[in-house]
Structures are given as structure tokens and as C-alpha cells.
XYZ file of C-alpha atoms in Angstrom:
237
model
C 105.590 92.354 112.201
C 106.250 91.847 115.884
C 108.731 94.266 117.389
C 112.268 92.915 117.248
C 111.156 89.864 115.299
C 112.018 89.630 111.631
C 111.225 86.380 109.784
C 114.931 85.538 109.746
C 115.464 86.137 113.476
C 112.241 84.284 114.338
C 113.285 81.288 112.273
C 116.648 81.275 114.037
C 115.035 81.467 117.470
C 116.415 84.965 118.146
C 114.624 87.762 120.009
C 111.736 87.581 122.449
C 109.328 85.897 120.001
C 111.948 83.481 118.747
C 113.195 82.569 122.224
C 109.829 82.012 123.899
C 107.672 80.674 121.039
C 109.784 79.497 118.109
C 112.594 77.725 119.975
C 110.223 75.695 122.223
C 108.466 74.436 119.100
C 111.804 73.570 117.473
C 112.747 71.581 120.588
C 109.311 69.916 120.704
C 109.493 68.914 117.030
C 112.869 67.279 117.658
C 111.629 65.417 120.755
C 108.553 64.065 118.955
C 110.556 63.189 115.841
C 113.137 61.309 117.911
C 110.320 59.349 119.577
C 109.265 58.148 116.105
C 112.705 57.249 114.791
C 113.643 60.767 113.615
C 110.466 61.001 111.538
C 109.977 64.750 111.237
C 106.927 64.378 109.006
C 105.071 62.496 111.742
C 106.250 65.119 114.256
C 104.799 67.960 112.161
C 101.483 66.118 111.779
C 101.129 65.263 115.468
C 102.090 68.707 116.760
C 99.841 70.429 114.208
C 96.909 68.304 115.381
C 97.780 68.912 119.046
C 97.927 72.688 118.552
C 94.635 72.682 116.654
C 92.943 70.572 119.350
C 94.106 73.030 122.027
C 92.745 75.977 120.028
C 89.520 74.230 119.020
C 87.399 75.204 122.090
C 88.324 78.861 121.557
C 87.413 78.684 117.863
C 84.101 76.969 118.581
C 83.304 79.723 121.066
C 84.102 82.354 118.432
C 81.709 80.716 115.986
C 78.988 80.421 118.651
C 79.344 84.113 119.552
C 79.062 85.128 115.901
C 75.922 83.026 115.475
C 74.335 84.420 118.634
C 75.087 87.945 117.429
C 73.558 87.214 114.017
C 70.340 85.999 115.644
C 70.111 89.177 117.731
C 70.835 91.386 114.720
C 68.139 89.583 112.702
C 65.652 90.189 115.532
C 66.165 93.967 115.443
C 66.639 94.258 111.686
C 63.322 96.092 110.986
C 64.014 98.640 113.726
C 67.650 98.970 112.679
C 66.689 99.542 109.044
C 64.322 102.309 110.111
C 67.005 103.948 112.278
C 69.615 103.762 109.515
C 67.183 105.273 107.016
C 66.406 108.183 109.339
C 70.115 108.615 110.104
C 70.928 109.024 106.410
C 68.106 111.499 106.016
C 69.103 113.586 109.070
C 69.996 117.138 108.035
C 71.909 118.363 111.084
C 74.333 117.041 113.674
C 71.835 117.297 116.528
C 69.323 115.034 114.780
C 72.101 112.564 113.929
C 73.211 112.393 117.559
C 69.642 111.718 118.709
C 69.207 108.917 116.185
C 72.615 107.430 117.095
C 71.590 107.496 120.762
C 68.422 105.657 119.746
C 70.564 103.041 118.019
C 72.737 102.591 121.109
C 69.611 102.199 123.223
C 68.367 99.507 120.849
C 71.672 97.673 121.156
C 71.521 97.912 124.943
C 67.926 96.694 125.131
C 68.727 93.590 123.110
C 72.183 93.072 124.661
C 73.969 93.557 121.344
C 77.665 94.364 121.226
C 78.977 94.291 117.628
C 82.553 94.217 118.971
C 81.925 91.163 121.125
C 82.471 88.608 118.397
C 85.072 86.536 120.164
C 88.270 88.224 118.964
C 90.279 86.898 121.926
C 90.628 83.362 120.458
C 92.049 84.872 117.267
C 94.540 86.907 119.295
C 95.534 83.806 121.268
C 96.036 81.552 118.271
C 98.123 83.889 116.107
C 101.399 83.860 118.113
C 101.065 80.090 118.666
C 100.566 79.300 114.980
C 103.269 81.789 113.966
C 105.679 80.228 116.451
C 105.053 76.766 115.025
C 105.282 78.088 111.445
C 108.702 79.666 112.029
C 109.883 76.583 113.912
C 109.119 74.425 110.881
C 110.707 76.924 108.508
C 113.818 77.378 110.631
C 114.536 73.793 111.697
C 117.737 72.476 110.091
C 116.777 68.910 111.040
C 113.499 69.119 109.116
C 115.270 70.461 106.031
C 117.469 67.343 105.793
C 114.789 64.655 106.207
C 112.272 63.022 103.886
C 108.670 61.979 104.515
C 106.479 59.819 102.299
C 107.521 60.695 98.730
C 109.071 64.120 99.295
C 112.017 65.900 100.892
C 110.777 68.106 103.736
C 113.375 70.737 102.945
C 112.583 71.007 99.216
C 109.478 72.303 97.383
C 107.027 69.618 96.256
C 104.315 70.456 93.724
C 101.996 67.602 94.729
C 102.090 68.595 98.408
C 101.494 72.236 97.481
C 98.415 71.299 95.407
C 97.049 69.100 98.221
C 97.389 71.975 100.709
C 95.678 74.411 98.330
C 92.816 71.984 97.600
C 92.181 71.298 101.288
C 91.974 75.000 102.105
C 89.642 75.514 99.127
C 87.411 72.731 100.490
C 87.524 74.410 103.902
C 86.393 77.664 102.264
C 83.497 75.872 100.551
C 82.478 74.168 103.800
C 82.501 77.545 105.576
C 79.897 78.770 103.055
C 77.371 76.100 104.069
C 74.235 77.639 105.533
C 75.056 81.199 104.464
C 72.727 83.351 102.404
C 73.669 84.240 98.822
C 74.482 87.773 99.932
C 76.793 86.532 102.707
C 78.506 84.160 100.277
C 79.159 87.008 97.847
C 80.588 89.159 100.650
C 82.890 86.344 101.844
C 83.953 85.087 98.430
C 87.052 87.234 97.929
C 88.344 86.799 101.497
C 87.515 83.089 101.474
C 89.418 82.412 98.244
C 92.436 84.456 99.327
C 93.675 81.834 101.788
C 93.848 78.797 99.423
C 95.312 80.915 96.618
C 98.050 82.333 98.870
C 98.857 78.925 100.368
C 99.089 77.380 96.894
C 101.273 80.225 95.609
C 103.655 80.173 98.594
C 103.811 76.357 98.737
C 105.152 76.043 95.185
C 108.462 77.577 96.310
C 108.421 76.759 100.048
C 109.966 73.690 101.688
C 107.433 70.829 101.557
C 107.283 70.782 105.378
C 105.142 73.938 105.219
C 102.424 72.656 102.832
C 102.399 69.460 104.923
C 101.673 71.610 107.979
C 99.031 73.581 106.057
C 97.428 70.412 104.650
C 97.029 68.843 108.093
C 95.740 72.131 109.502
C 93.337 72.548 106.573
C 91.921 69.044 107.032
C 91.416 69.725 110.736
C 89.703 73.052 109.976
C 87.279 71.299 107.610
C 86.195 68.955 110.405
C 86.136 71.797 112.957
C 83.963 73.930 110.670
C 81.506 71.068 110.148
C 81.307 70.522 113.918
C 80.793 74.254 114.512
C 77.937 74.412 112.036
C 76.351 71.234 113.388
C 76.414 72.519 116.986
C 75.793 76.243 116.661
C 74.739 77.410 113.199
C 71.313 79.006 113.250
C 68.922 78.433 110.325
C 68.837 81.226 107.771
C 65.576 83.168 107.883
C 64.625 84.687 104.549
C 62.752 87.943 104.974
């Protein structure tokens, strides 16, 4: 939780986070909705797409960095395996330090930085997406309008299921090109997102699963583009 920013205060536009991130989104939603005849559903869709388009270059860069790092790690895998084996077998602290220094030298030689995986885009996107999320949740105008077949301010089972399905598809798309071992490692984390979205959406105002559904559809396309541009072929050894 951000300091001085509870969900209630954020939704009301109070505090630093609410004033500088939530309230501008609330105002923007109203402006866009008014431009489309007070259609708050269209406003949510358009702003969600706009936010995702702005963040897309950062997310593509994150994916590219992760792929570049995987290629480098694959290149040094035999040497790394040998170092890790000797590190486990080391009997004293002095030997361990020497082997660890050898590992650092290997990283340096091949320009490998395990921490340089493009975390900055994730840090950038979180306050933006949270600001938009709380703006949708805290907008009184949204809560009193309808869109398509549902009331934006009331839970809608169909919209919740659509949001959950789209994020499940996004999870499946993200698995494309991964090894069986990688898929097993990512399975629990990958399934957590659609399950949580489905669970929350059943009792949340339908405006939120609408936002998640649009975002999930965009992420599916973004993931496919990322893999088409940057994913390296899996080398079975």
C-alpha cells in the first residue's frame, strides 16, 4: 500500500496518490464520456487502450531484455553448471568465495546482469494502472450509467467471465515458445491472474471487468507481437 493512500482515499481522490493520479483519470473519463454522449463504457475502453499503447514500448523492451538475457545464459550454461556444482561441493568459505568470484567474472565476460531484466517499465506502469483502476472504482458517474447489456455500477456475471477468459487466453499465449520446464515453473503464477480477476469481478462493479477485458485483449495482441519480434528459438540441450 502506498503511504497515505488507502483504497478508500484513493478512490475518493484524496492524498498525494489520489490527487495526482486518480483524480486526473476521473476527470479524463468524464471528458471522454461527455464527448461520446455520456457513454462511460466507451470512455473506459478508449482510455484503457490509450494507456496500454503508451506503456507498450516499455513492455516490449522488457520482453526483449529478458530474451537477450536468456540467450546469454544459455551460452554460458555448461560453464555455469560446472561452477554451481563446484560451489555446492566447496567445503570452506574461502573456496566458496573463489568460486563465486569466478562466477562474477563469467558474468562480466559475457556482459550478463541478472538484475537487468527491464524492471523500470513495471515500476512505471504500476502507479498509472492503479490510478486508472481507482478512478473507475471511485467514479460516481460510472456507477450510474449502463453500457451494452449491463449496468457499469453493478456486478455482471457475463462480463466477469469474459474478463477471466481473456486473461486465461493471455496466459496461454505467454506460454508459446517456452520449454516444458519453463511452462511448469510459470503455471501457478500464470493462472493466478485470471483466477483472481474472475473471483473479484463476480462481486465488483461491471466497469472493472470491462476494463480488465479490454486490457486482457490488448495484452494478448502485445504478447503475440513481442514473441514475433523478439522471442528466440528454444534450443534443446
